[in-house]
Coordinates of C-alpha atoms in Angstrom, one line a residue:
Chain I
M1 CA -14.9 -16.9 4.7
G2 CA -15.2 -20.1 6.4
R3 CA -11.8 -21.9 5.4
K4 CA -10.2 -18.0 5.9
F5 CA -11.6 -18.3 9.4
R6 CA -10.2 -21.9 10.4
L7 CA -7.1 -20.7 8.5
A8 CA -6.5 -18.4 11.0
L9 CA -7.3 -19.9 14.4
W10 CA -5.0 -22.5 13.2
L11 CA -2.2 -20.0 12.6
L12 CA -3.0 -18.4 16.1
S13 CA -3.2 -21.8 17.9
R14 CA 0.4 -22.7 16.9
S15 CA 1.9 -19.9 18.5
F16 CA 2.3 -20.1 22.9
A17 CA 2.3 -16.8 22.5
S18 CA -1.0 -15.9 21.2
M19 CA -2.7 -18.1 22.3
L20 CA -1.7 -16.8 25.9
G21 CA -2.5 -13.3 24.7
I22 CA -6.2 -14.5 23.9
A23 CA -6.4 -16.2 27.1
L24 CA -6.0 -13.2 29.0
V25 CA -7.9 -11.2 26.7
V26 CA -10.9 -13.1 26.9
S27 CA -11.0 -13.8 30.8
I28 CA -10.7 -10.0 31.1
V29 CA -13.6 -9.4 28.5
T30 CA -15.4 -12.0 30.2
L31 CA -14.7 -10.9 33.8
A32 CA -15.2 -7.2 33.1
L33 CA -18.9 -8.3 30.8
I34 CA -20.4 -10.4 33.9
G35 CA -18.4 -8.7 36.9
P36 CA -21.1 -7.3 38.9
W37 CA -23.2 -10.4 38.6
I38 CA -20.2 -13.0 39.9
V39 CA -18.0 -10.2 42.1
P40 CA -19.0 -11.5 46.1
Y41 CA -19.6 -8.2 47.4
P42 CA -21.3 -6.3 44.8
D43 CA -22.3 -3.2 47.3
H44 CA -17.9 -2.8 47.9
V45 CA -18.4 -1.7 44.1
A46 CA -19.2 2.3 45.5
G47 CA -17.8 2.3 48.6
G48 CA -18.6 2.0 52.1
I49 CA -16.8 1.5 55.0
D50 CA -16.1 -1.8 56.8
L51 CA -13.1 -0.8 59.4
A52 CA -14.4 -3.8 61.2
N53 CA -12.5 -5.8 58.2
K54 CA -9.7 -3.5 56.5
L55 CA -6.6 -5.1 55.9
Q56 CA -7.5 -8.8 56.3
P57 CA -4.9 -10.4 54.0
P58 CA -6.5 -13.2 51.4
S59 CA -8.3 -15.8 53.0
A60 CA -11.8 -18.1 52.3
A61 CA -14.2 -14.8 52.8
H62 CA -11.7 -12.7 50.7
W63 CA -9.6 -13.8 48.2
F64 CA -7.5 -10.9 47.5
G65 CA -7.9 -9.6 50.6
T66 CA -9.6 -6.1 51.9
D67 CA -8.0 -2.9 51.1
E68 CA -7.7 0.2 53.9
V69 CA -11.9 0.9 54.6
G70 CA -12.4 -3.0 54.3
L71 CA -13.7 -2.9 50.9
D72 CA -13.3 -6.4 49.2
I73 CA -10.0 -6.1 47.0
L74 CA -10.8 -9.0 44.4
T75 CA -14.9 -6.8 43.7
R76 CA -13.2 -4.2 43.4
V77 CA -10.1 -5.9 41.3
I78 CA -13.0 -7.0 39.0
I79 CA -15.2 -4.1 38.8
G80 CA -11.9 -2.0 37.7
A81 CA -11.7 -4.2 34.9
R82 CA -14.8 -2.7 33.0
V83 CA -13.2 0.5 33.3
S84 CA -9.5 -0.1 32.2
L85 CA -10.9 -2.1 29.2
L86 CA -13.7 0.5 28.3
V87 CA -11.0 3.5 28.5
G88 CA -8.6 1.6 26.8
V89 CA -10.8 0.7 24.1
A90 CA -12.6 3.6 24.1
I91 CA -9.6 6.2 23.9
T92 CA -7.8 3.9 21.2
L93 CA -11.2 3.4 19.1
S94 CA -11.3 7.6 19.3
A95 CA -7.3 8.1 18.3
A96 CA -8.0 5.8 15.6
A97 CA -11.1 7.5 14.1
I98 CA -8.7 11.1 14.2
G99 CA -5.7 10.3 13.1
V100 CA -6.3 7.2 10.3
P101 CA -8.4 9.4 7.8
L102 CA -6.1 12.1 8.1
G103 CA -2.8 10.1 8.2
I104 CA -4.7 8.2 4.6
L105 CA -5.6 11.7 3.4
A106 CA -2.0 12.9 3.9
G107 CA -0.7 10.2 2.5
L108 CA -2.6 10.4 -0.2
L109 CA -3.3 14.1 -1.4
G110 CA 0.4 15.4 -0.9
G111 CA 1.7 18.6 -1.2
P112 CA 0.6 21.2 1.8
V113 CA -2.1 19.6 2.7
R114 CA 0.3 16.4 3.9
E115 CA 2.7 19.1 4.7
A116 CA -0.2 21.2 7.5
I117 CA -1.3 17.3 8.5
M118 CA 2.3 15.7 9.3
R119 CA 3.5 18.9 11.1
L120 CA 1.0 19.5 13.3
T121 CA 1.4 15.9 14.1
D122 CA 5.1 16.6 14.6
L123 CA 4.2 19.1 16.7
F124 CA 2.4 16.7 19.2
L125 CA 4.9 13.6 18.6
S126 CA 7.4 16.0 20.1
V127 CA 6.5 16.5 23.6
P128 CA 6.2 12.7 25.6
G129 CA 2.4 11.9 25.7
L130 CA 2.1 11.1 29.0
V131 CA 3.7 14.1 30.4
L132 CA 1.7 16.3 27.9
A133 CA -1.9 13.9 29.6
I134 CA -0.7 15.2 32.5
A135 CA -0.4 18.8 31.8
L136 CA -3.8 18.4 29.8
V137 CA -5.3 16.8 32.4
A138 CA -4.2 19.3 35.1
A139 CA -5.8 21.9 32.9
L140 CA -9.0 20.0 32.2
G141 CA -9.6 19.2 36.1
A142 CA -8.7 15.7 37.8
G143 CA -11.3 13.1 36.7
I144 CA -11.4 10.0 34.4
V145 CA -13.7 11.8 31.4
N146 CA -10.9 14.1 31.4
A147 CA -8.2 11.9 31.5
M148 CA -9.5 10.1 28.7
I149 CA -10.1 13.2 26.7
A150 CA -6.0 13.8 27.5
L151 CA -4.8 10.6 26.1
I152 CA -6.8 10.8 23.3
L153 CA -5.1 14.1 22.2
V154 CA -2.2 12.8 22.9
W155 CA -3.1 9.4 21.0
W156 CA -4.3 9.9 17.8
P157 CA -0.4 11.3 16.1
G158 CA 0.7 7.6 16.1
Y159 CA -1.9 6.5 14.0
V160 CA -2.1 9.3 11.4
R161 CA 2.0 8.6 10.8
L162 CA 1.5 4.9 10.2
A163 CA -1.6 5.5 7.9
E164 CA 0.8 8.1 5.9
S165 CA 3.2 5.5 5.5
K166 CA 0.9 3.1 4.7
A167 CA -0.8 5.1 2.4
L168 CA 1.8 6.6 0.9
S169 CA 3.8 3.7 -0.3
I170 CA 0.8 1.6 -1.4
R171 CA 0.1 5.1 -3.4
S172 CA 2.8 4.0 -5.8
E173 CA 2.0 0.7 -6.0
P174 CA 1.1 -0.6 -9.7
Y175 CA -1.9 -2.0 -8.6
I176 CA -3.8 1.0 -7.6
E177 CA -2.1 2.4 -11.2
A178 CA -4.3 -0.6 -12.8
A179 CA -7.3 0.2 -10.7
R180 CA -7.0 3.7 -12.3
V181 CA -6.5 2.4 -15.9
A182 CA -9.3 0.2 -15.3
G183 CA -11.4 3.6 -14.4
A184 CA -11.7 3.4 -10.8
S185 CA -12.7 6.6 -8.9
T186 CA -10.3 7.8 -6.1
A187 CA -13.3 7.2 -3.7
R188 CA -12.8 3.6 -5.1
I189 CA -8.9 3.0 -5.0
L190 CA -9.4 4.7 -1.2
W191 CA -12.0 2.3 0.4
R192 CA -11.2 -0.6 -1.9
H193 CA -7.4 -1.2 -2.5
V194 CA -5.0 1.6 0.2
L195 CA -7.7 1.2 2.8
P196 CA -7.4 -3.0 3.3
N197 CA -3.8 -2.7 2.6
S198 CA -3.0 -0.4 5.2
L199 CA -5.9 -1.9 7.9
S200 CA -3.4 -4.9 9.1
P201 CA -0.8 -3.0 10.7
L202 CA -3.4 -0.4 12.1
I203 CA -5.5 -3.7 13.6
V204 CA -2.0 -4.9 14.9
K205 CA -1.2 -1.3 16.3
M206 CA -4.9 -1.0 17.7
S207 CA -4.4 -3.7 19.7
M208 CA -1.4 -3.1 21.6
D209 CA -2.2 0.8 22.3
I210 CA -5.5 -1.2 24.1
G211 CA -3.3 -2.4 27.1
Q212 CA -1.2 1.1 26.8
A213 CA -3.8 2.8 27.1
I214 CA -5.0 1.2 30.3
L215 CA -1.5 1.2 31.6
A216 CA -1.1 5.4 30.6
V217 CA -5.3 5.5 32.1
A218 CA -4.2 3.5 35.6
S219 CA -0.7 5.9 35.8
L220 CA -3.2 8.8 35.4
G221 CA -4.9 7.2 38.3
F222 CA -1.9 6.5 40.3
L223 CA -1.0 9.9 39.7
G224 CA -3.9 11.1 41.1
L225 CA -5.3 12.8 38.0
G226 CA -7.6 10.2 36.8
A227 CA -10.7 8.5 38.1
R228 CA -11.1 8.9 41.8
P229 CA -11.2 7.1 44.9
P230 CA -13.8 5.0 45.6
T231 CA -14.1 4.5 41.9
P232 CA -12.8 0.9 41.3
E233 CA -9.7 1.9 39.4
W234 CA -6.6 0.3 38.9
G235 CA -4.3 2.4 39.2
A236 CA -5.7 4.5 41.9
M237 CA -6.3 1.8 44.1
I238 CA -2.1 1.5 43.4
S239 CA -1.8 5.1 44.3
I240 CA -3.1 4.3 48.0
A241 CA -1.7 0.8 48.2
R242 CA 1.4 2.3 47.9
G243 CA 1.4 3.1 51.3
Y244 CA 1.1 0.4 52.9
L245 CA 3.3 -1.5 51.1
P246 CA 5.5 -4.0 52.1
E247 CA 3.3 -5.3 55.3
W248 CA -0.2 -5.4 53.3
W249 CA 0.9 -6.4 50.0
W250 CA -1.8 -7.9 48.8
Y251 CA -3.9 -4.7 48.6
A252 CA -0.9 -3.4 45.4
I253 CA -0.2 -6.7 44.0
F254 CA -3.5 -8.1 43.2
P255 CA -4.3 -4.6 41.2
G256 CA -1.0 -5.0 39.6
A257 CA -0.9 -8.0 38.6
F258 CA -4.6 -7.1 36.7
I259 CA -2.9 -4.1 34.8
Y260 CA -0.1 -6.4 34.2
A261 CA -2.2 -9.2 32.5
A262 CA -4.3 -6.5 30.5
V263 CA -1.2 -5.2 28.6
L264 CA 0.7 -8.5 28.3
G265 CA -2.4 -9.9 26.9
F266 CA -3.3 -7.2 24.3
N267 CA 0.4 -7.4 23.2
L268 CA 0.8 -10.8 22.6
L269 CA -2.7 -10.1 20.5
G270 CA -1.1 -7.7 18.6
D271 CA 1.5 -10.1 18.1
G272 CA -0.3 -13.4 16.4
L273 CA -2.6 -10.6 14.9
R274 CA 0.5 -9.3 12.7
D275 CA 1.2 -13.0 11.9
I276 CA -2.6 -13.7 10.3
L277 CA -3.1 -10.3 8.8
D278 CA 0.1 -10.5 6.4
P279 CA -1.6 -12.1 3.7
K280 CA 1.4 -13.8 2.4
S281 CA 0.8 -16.2 5.7
N282 CA -2.4 -17.0 4.2
R283 CA -1.4 -20.6 2.6
G284 CA -3.6 -23.1 2.2
Chain V
M1 CA -6.0 5.7 -37.1
L2 CA -6.8 4.0 -34.0
L3 CA -3.9 6.7 -31.4
H4 CA -2.7 9.0 -32.5
A5 CA 0.1 11.5 -30.7
T6 CA 2.2 14.5 -31.4
G7 CA 4.7 16.5 -30.0
L8 CA 4.2 14.2 -26.2
E9 CA 6.6 16.0 -23.6
K10 CA 6.8 15.2 -20.3
T11 CA 9.1 17.5 -18.1
Y12 CA 9.7 17.1 -14.1
A13 CA 10.9 20.3 -12.3
T14 CA 13.5 19.4 -9.6
R15 CA 13.0 21.4 -6.5
A16 CA 16.6 23.2 -5.3
T17 CA 18.1 21.4 -2.4
A18 CA 20.9 22.3 0.0
F19 CA 23.0 20.1 -2.1
R20 CA 21.3 20.2 -5.7
R21 CA 20.1 23.0 -7.5
A22 CA 16.7 23.4 -9.3
S23 CA 16.5 21.6 -12.2
R24 CA 14.5 19.9 -15.3
V25 CA 14.2 17.3 -16.1
A26 CA 12.4 16.4 -20.0
A27 CA 12.2 12.5 -19.6
V28 CA 10.0 12.6 -22.8
A29 CA 10.6 15.8 -25.3
G30 CA 8.8 15.7 -28.4
V31 CA 7.8 12.3 -28.9
D32 CA 5.0 11.6 -32.2
I33 CA 3.4 7.9 -31.4
S34 CA 1.0 6.3 -34.1
L35 CA -1.2 3.2 -34.0
A36 CA -3.6 1.4 -36.6
E37 CA -6.3 -0.5 -35.8
G38 CA -5.1 -4.0 -35.4
G39 CA -0.9 -2.5 -35.4
A40 CA 1.7 -3.3 -33.3
L41 CA 4.2 -1.3 -33.0
G42 CA 7.3 -1.5 -30.5
L43 CA 9.1 0.6 -28.7
V44 CA 12.8 -0.1 -27.5
G45 CA 15.7 2.0 -25.8
E46 CA 17.9 1.3 -22.5
S47 CA 16.4 2.2 -18.8
G48 CA 15.4 5.4 -18.2
C49 CA 14.9 6.4 -21.8
G50 CA 11.3 7.9 -21.3
K51 CA 9.6 4.4 -22.3
S52 CA 6.9 3.6 -20.1
T53 CA 6.7 7.2 -19.1
L54 CA 5.4 7.4 -22.4
A55 CA 3.1 4.3 -22.2
R56 CA 1.7 7.0 -19.0
L57 CA 1.2 10.0 -20.7
L58 CA -0.8 8.1 -23.3
L59 CA -3.0 6.2 -20.8
R60 CA -3.7 9.8 -19.4
L61 CA -2.2 8.3 -16.1
I62 CA 0.1 11.2 -15.1
P63 CA -0.7 14.8 -16.9
L64 CA 1.2 16.6 -19.8
S65 CA 3.4 19.0 -20.1
A66 CA 2.8 19.4 -23.8
G67 CA 1.3 17.6 -27.1
R68 CA -1.9 16.7 -28.4
I69 CA -3.3 12.9 -28.1
L70 CA -6.6 11.1 -30.3
F71 CA -7.6 7.7 -29.4
E72 CA -10.5 6.5 -31.6
G73 CA -10.1 9.9 -33.5
R74 CA -10.8 12.3 -30.2
D75 CA -9.1 14.6 -28.4
I76 CA -8.4 12.9 -25.0
T77 CA -5.3 15.6 -24.2
A78 CA -7.5 17.7 -22.0
L79 CA -10.8 15.2 -21.2
P80 CA -11.4 15.5 -17.6
E81 CA -11.4 12.1 -15.8
A82 CA -14.7 11.2 -15.1
A83 CA -15.1 12.0 -19.1
L84 CA -11.9 9.7 -19.6
R85 CA -13.4 6.7 -18.1
P86 CA -15.7 4.9 -20.7
L87 CA -13.1 5.3 -23.2
R88 CA -10.4 3.5 -20.5
A89 CA -12.1 1.2 -21.3
R90 CA -10.7 0.1 -24.3
M91 CA -6.7 1.2 -23.5
Q92 CA -5.2 -1.0 -21.1
L93 CA -1.5 -1.4 -19.7
I94 CA 0.0 -5.2 -18.9
H95 CA 2.4 -3.8 -16.6
Q96 CA 6.3 -5.3 -16.0
N97 CA 5.7 -6.5 -12.4
P98 CA 2.5 -8.8 -13.0
S99 CA 3.5 -8.8 -8.6
A100 CA 2.6 -5.5 -7.8
A101 CA 0.2 -5.3 -10.2
L102 CA -1.8 -7.8 -8.3
D103 CA -3.7 -6.1 -5.2
P104 CA -2.4 -8.9 -2.5
R105 CA -5.9 -9.2 -0.6
L106 CA -7.8 -9.8 -3.7
S107 CA -8.2 -13.2 -5.5
V108 CA -8.8 -13.8 -9.1
A109 CA -11.7 -13.5 -9.1
E110 CA -12.3 -10.5 -7.9
V111 CA -9.4 -8.8 -9.9
V112 CA -10.8 -10.1 -12.9
A113 CA -14.2 -8.7 -11.2
E114 CA -12.8 -5.1 -10.7
P115 CA -12.4 -3.2 -13.9
L116 CA -16.4 -5.2 -14.8
R117 CA -17.5 -4.0 -11.9
I118 CA -16.4 -0.2 -12.4
H119 CA -18.0 -0.3 -15.7
G120 CA -21.2 -1.1 -14.2
H121 CA -21.4 -4.4 -16.3
D122 CA -22.0 -8.0 -14.0
P123 CA -18.5 -9.9 -14.0
R124 CA -21.0 -12.8 -13.2
G125 CA -19.9 -15.9 -15.8
R126 CA -17.4 -13.7 -17.5
V127 CA -14.8 -13.9 -15.0
A128 CA -14.7 -17.5 -15.5
S129 CA -14.3 -17.4 -19.5
L130 CA -12.1 -14.7 -19.2
L131 CA -9.6 -17.0 -17.5
A132 CA -10.1 -19.8 -19.8
E133 CA -9.3 -17.2 -22.6
V134 CA -5.8 -16.6 -20.7
G135 CA -5.2 -20.1 -20.9
L136 CA -6.1 -20.3 -16.4
P137 CA -8.2 -23.5 -15.1
G138 CA -11.9 -22.0 -13.6
D139 CA -10.2 -23.2 -9.8
F140 CA -8.0 -20.4 -9.7
L141 CA -10.9 -18.4 -9.4
H142 CA -10.7 -18.6 -5.8
R143 CA -6.7 -18.2 -5.4
Y144 CA -4.8 -15.0 -4.0
P145 CA -1.8 -13.5 -6.4
H146 CA 0.7 -15.0 -3.7
E147 CA 0.1 -18.8 -4.5
L148 CA 0.8 -17.8 -8.5
S149 CA 3.6 -18.1 -10.5
G150 CA 4.6 -15.2 -12.1
G151 CA 3.5 -16.3 -15.3
Q152 CA 0.7 -17.3 -13.6
K153 CA -0.1 -13.7 -12.5
Q154 CA 0.8 -12.3 -15.8
R155 CA -1.8 -14.2 -17.5
V156 CA -4.8 -13.0 -14.2
C157 CA -3.1 -9.5 -15.7
I158 CA -3.8 -10.0 -19.0
A159 CA -7.3 -11.1 -18.5
R160 CA -8.0 -8.1 -15.7
A161 CA -6.8 -6.1 -19.0
L162 CA -9.2 -7.5 -21.7
A163 CA -12.3 -7.6 -19.2
L164 CA -13.5 -4.9 -21.0
A165 CA -12.7 -5.7 -24.3
P166 CA -9.7 -3.1 -25.2
R167 CA -8.8 -2.0 -28.4
L168 CA -6.0 -1.1 -27.6
L169 CA -3.4 -2.8 -25.0
I170 CA -0.2 -0.6 -23.8
L171 CA 2.5 -3.8 -22.8
D172 CA 4.9 -2.1 -20.6
E173 CA 8.1 -4.7 -21.0
P174 CA 5.4 -7.6 -20.2
T175 CA 7.8 -10.8 -20.1
S176 CA 11.0 -9.2 -18.7
A177 CA 10.0 -10.2 -14.8
L178 CA 9.6 -13.6 -16.1
D179 CA 11.3 -16.5 -16.1
V180 CA 12.8 -17.2 -20.2
S181 CA 11.0 -20.5 -20.0
V182 CA 7.7 -18.9 -19.0
Q183 CA 8.1 -15.5 -21.5
A184 CA 7.8 -17.8 -24.7
Q185 CA 4.2 -18.6 -23.4
V186 CA 3.1 -15.3 -22.0
L187 CA 4.5 -13.6 -25.9
E188 CA 2.7 -17.3 -27.6
L189 CA -0.5 -16.3 -25.8
L190 CA -0.2 -12.1 -26.3
A191 CA 0.3 -13.2 -30.1
G192 CA -2.8 -15.4 -30.3
L193 CA -5.2 -12.5 -28.3
R194 CA -4.0 -10.2 -30.7
A195 CA -5.0 -11.9 -33.4
Q196 CA -8.2 -13.0 -32.4
R197 CA -9.3 -9.8 -30.9
G198 CA -7.5 -7.5 -33.5
L199 CA -5.9 -5.9 -30.7
A200 CA -3.2 -3.1 -31.3
F201 CA -0.1 -3.5 -29.3
L202 CA 2.0 -1.0 -27.8
F203 CA 4.9 -2.8 -27.3
I204 CA 7.9 -1.7 -24.7
S205 CA 11.4 -4.0 -24.4
H206 CA 14.3 -3.4 -24.1
N207 CA 14.1 -6.8 -26.3
L208 CA 15.2 -7.0 -29.8
A209 CA 14.8 -10.5 -30.8
V210 CA 11.0 -10.4 -29.0
V211 CA 9.9 -6.8 -30.7
R212 CA 11.2 -8.2 -33.8
Q213 CA 8.4 -11.3 -32.7
V214 CA 5.9 -9.5 -31.8
C215 CA 5.5 -6.3 -33.6
E216 CA 5.4 -5.4 -37.2
Q217 CA 6.7 -1.2 -36.2
V218 CA 9.6 -0.3 -34.0
A219 CA 10.6 3.2 -32.3
V220 CA 13.8 3.5 -30.8
M221 CA 14.1 5.6 -28.1
Y222 CA 16.8 7.5 -26.8
L223 CA 16.6 10.6 -24.0
G224 CA 12.9 11.3 -24.5
R225 CA 13.3 11.4 -28.0
V226 CA 12.2 8.4 -31.2
V227 CA 15.5 8.4 -32.7
E228 CA 14.6 5.8 -35.6
Q229 CA 11.2 4.5 -36.7
G230 CA 9.7 2.2 -39.4
P231 CA 8.8 -1.1 -39.8
V232 CA 10.7 -3.9 -37.4
D233 CA 12.4 -5.5 -40.3
A234 CA 14.2 -2.8 -42.0
V235 CA 14.7 -0.5 -38.6
L236 CA 16.2 -4.0 -36.9
G237 CA 17.8 -5.6 -40.4
N238 CA 19.4 -2.2 -41.5
P239 CA 19.6 0.3 -38.8
R240 CA 20.6 3.5 -39.7
H241 CA 20.7 5.3 -36.5
P242 CA 23.9 4.7 -34.9
Y243 CA 22.4 4.1 -31.4
T244 CA 20.4 1.4 -33.4
Q245 CA 23.7 0.0 -34.6
A246 CA 24.8 0.5 -31.6
L247 CA 21.9 -1.5 -29.3
L248 CA 21.5 -4.3 -32.4
A249 CA 25.4 -5.2 -31.7
S250 CA 25.1 -5.2 -27.6
V251 CA 22.5 -8.2 -28.4
P252 CA 24.9 -10.6 -27.0
R253 CA 25.4 -13.5 -29.7
L254 CA 28.3 -16.4 -30.2
G255 CA 31.3 -15.7 -31.1
A256 CA 31.0 -12.0 -32.4
A257 CA 32.4 -9.6 -31.2
G258 CA 29.9 -6.5 -31.9
V259 CA 30.1 -2.7 -31.0
V260 CA 29.3 -2.2 -27.7
V261 CA 27.6 1.0 -26.7
V262 CA 30.0 3.1 -24.6
G263 CA 29.4 4.7 -21.2
E264 CA 26.2 5.2 -19.8
A265 CA 23.2 7.0 -20.9
P266 CA 23.8 10.8 -20.3
N267 CA 22.5 12.7 -17.2
P268 CA 18.8 13.4 -18.5
A269 CA 18.6 16.3 -16.0
A270 CA 22.3 17.9 -17.7
P271 CA 21.8 16.2 -21.3
P272 CA 25.2 17.2 -23.6
P273 CA 25.0 20.1 -26.1
G274 CA 24.2 18.8 -29.4
C275 CA 23.1 15.7 -30.5
P276 CA 22.2 13.5 -26.9
F277 CA 23.6 10.9 -28.6
H278 CA 26.9 12.3 -29.8
P279 CA 29.1 11.2 -26.3
R280 CA 28.5 7.7 -27.2
C281 CA 28.8 7.5 -30.4
A282 CA 31.4 6.3 -32.6
T283 CA 30.7 8.1 -36.0
A284 CA 30.0 11.2 -34.0
Q285 CA 31.3 14.6 -36.2
E286 CA 31.0 18.2 -35.9
A287 CA 28.2 19.1 -35.9
C288 CA 27.0 16.6 -34.3
R289 CA 28.8 18.5 -31.0
N290 CA 26.8 21.8 -31.8
G291 CA 23.8 21.6 -33.1
P292 CA 20.6 19.4 -32.5
P293 CA 20.1 16.7 -34.6
P294 CA 17.7 16.8 -37.3
A295 CA 13.9 15.8 -36.6
L296 CA 12.7 12.4 -37.4
R297 CA 13.0 13.0 -41.5
N298 CA 12.5 9.2 -43.3
G299 CA 12.4 7.5 -39.5
V300 CA 15.4 8.5 -38.7
A301 CA 17.1 11.5 -36.4
C302 CA 20.6 11.9 -37.2
H303 CA 23.0 14.5 -38.7
L304 CA 25.4 11.9 -40.3
A305 CA 22.3 9.3 -41.8
Q306 CA 20.1 11.9 -44.0

């Protein structure tokens, strides 16, 4: 295992893009974890008003400037990482937890089960995800939890598709037949052969989806359908900051830059993982 | 008899689409196979003649349409999978393409240990001795399939098949995916293992020279039927069925212009009436076009050879 791990690190370190992805993801995760203890103005997290300091440009006291009610943007952007990361990971994990078992089941069993699962999936995939999510939030009511529920509901079909196609192709591999000849049960074949061999594209997709989910949550926040102010959420912050462009540019730029960095980081990480997880790149 | 199968049939129904009518394809159409303990039966024929389907029927990997299979004297035709599992240990399969037959995520040690684990044996110690038996050194244990050559992969597959001490090995063109130089080594290994362990072989191949080298008995298949069967020397030395004659003649030889089989194998979904081989048969007569060929009698199923 040690050898494999070192090899994985070495493979990653050869690619600048993967290293950048890891650096970005690690920084954002670190910020999210230790945020409450390092932010300069912890009492600005929950909201409040300090009109004397409103819309201050970046300075030594406020590195990223202040917003329209005088709150420190650096503080709120760092705390915003917690919200975005948590929501992005939760959406992706939940969507995968729903989609992957359904997909593998569909691919392995075939027949009417597969038809039922795949047609339902097609139904969801036929509507643009964000549009459907907007409609769902509108029905459920705005708020971060409802935004998450809506995004999970539009996100799982992608996992069904991917898991189904992998299971379908793996099902007809001769090594599955070899396992059957050896007397392996269906459960064992699923667990030992089908799942491990379909995992790597799923992990790659999950890594990239965390970035996409962060973007989607920010989009809903921007539209006023996600987190409500004063919750420090990047999309919601940009939504307000939009009205203060271009004179008070720092208000929109810094949350925007964090969204950009988070999405880019998870995408690059996904690309790097794809290279590592291919068993054929595992030369030693 | 180790393996005794009668009347094996496998029919696939194709569904109607906008461009095609529904049809039934007989991949295997009434085959009898008998294999004695320690015997070796070669199964030859063109691609698509049902050899591999027959192998999978015998191993109960695909459901039968009709027929009966006795393994070690026991009727396994309708045995449920759970009851079949202990028997699977004694009937194993070697695939044509060893690269596809190995899970790319499992090391050699894990591959060879898996059948032992499934059947509740402790794989420790046995994996290395199995590898030694197929001629692989112990340092292969922690390698992965993509690090091995084709011949080495096939040796790993053979070690996996031997792990449960089988009585019957069904070999589905075990050397056709390998380099010619490696083929001979793998065949030699197989022959040695057969002698040592008293294995029975059902050896599927389209290489007549290999079958002649490995097997005592041979069955020639055409379009899902056995058209000629008997001792290797008799069948390949003095073929009676025109198809067997054509197969032998098609083996390239220096300086000899053999009779080549004309045309392609017919579509099994719409086999020609009468003897399925008559459109390609040089000696076909009126009877061949009208009536189906006689059942296998005296080792041959042909209107003219009776």
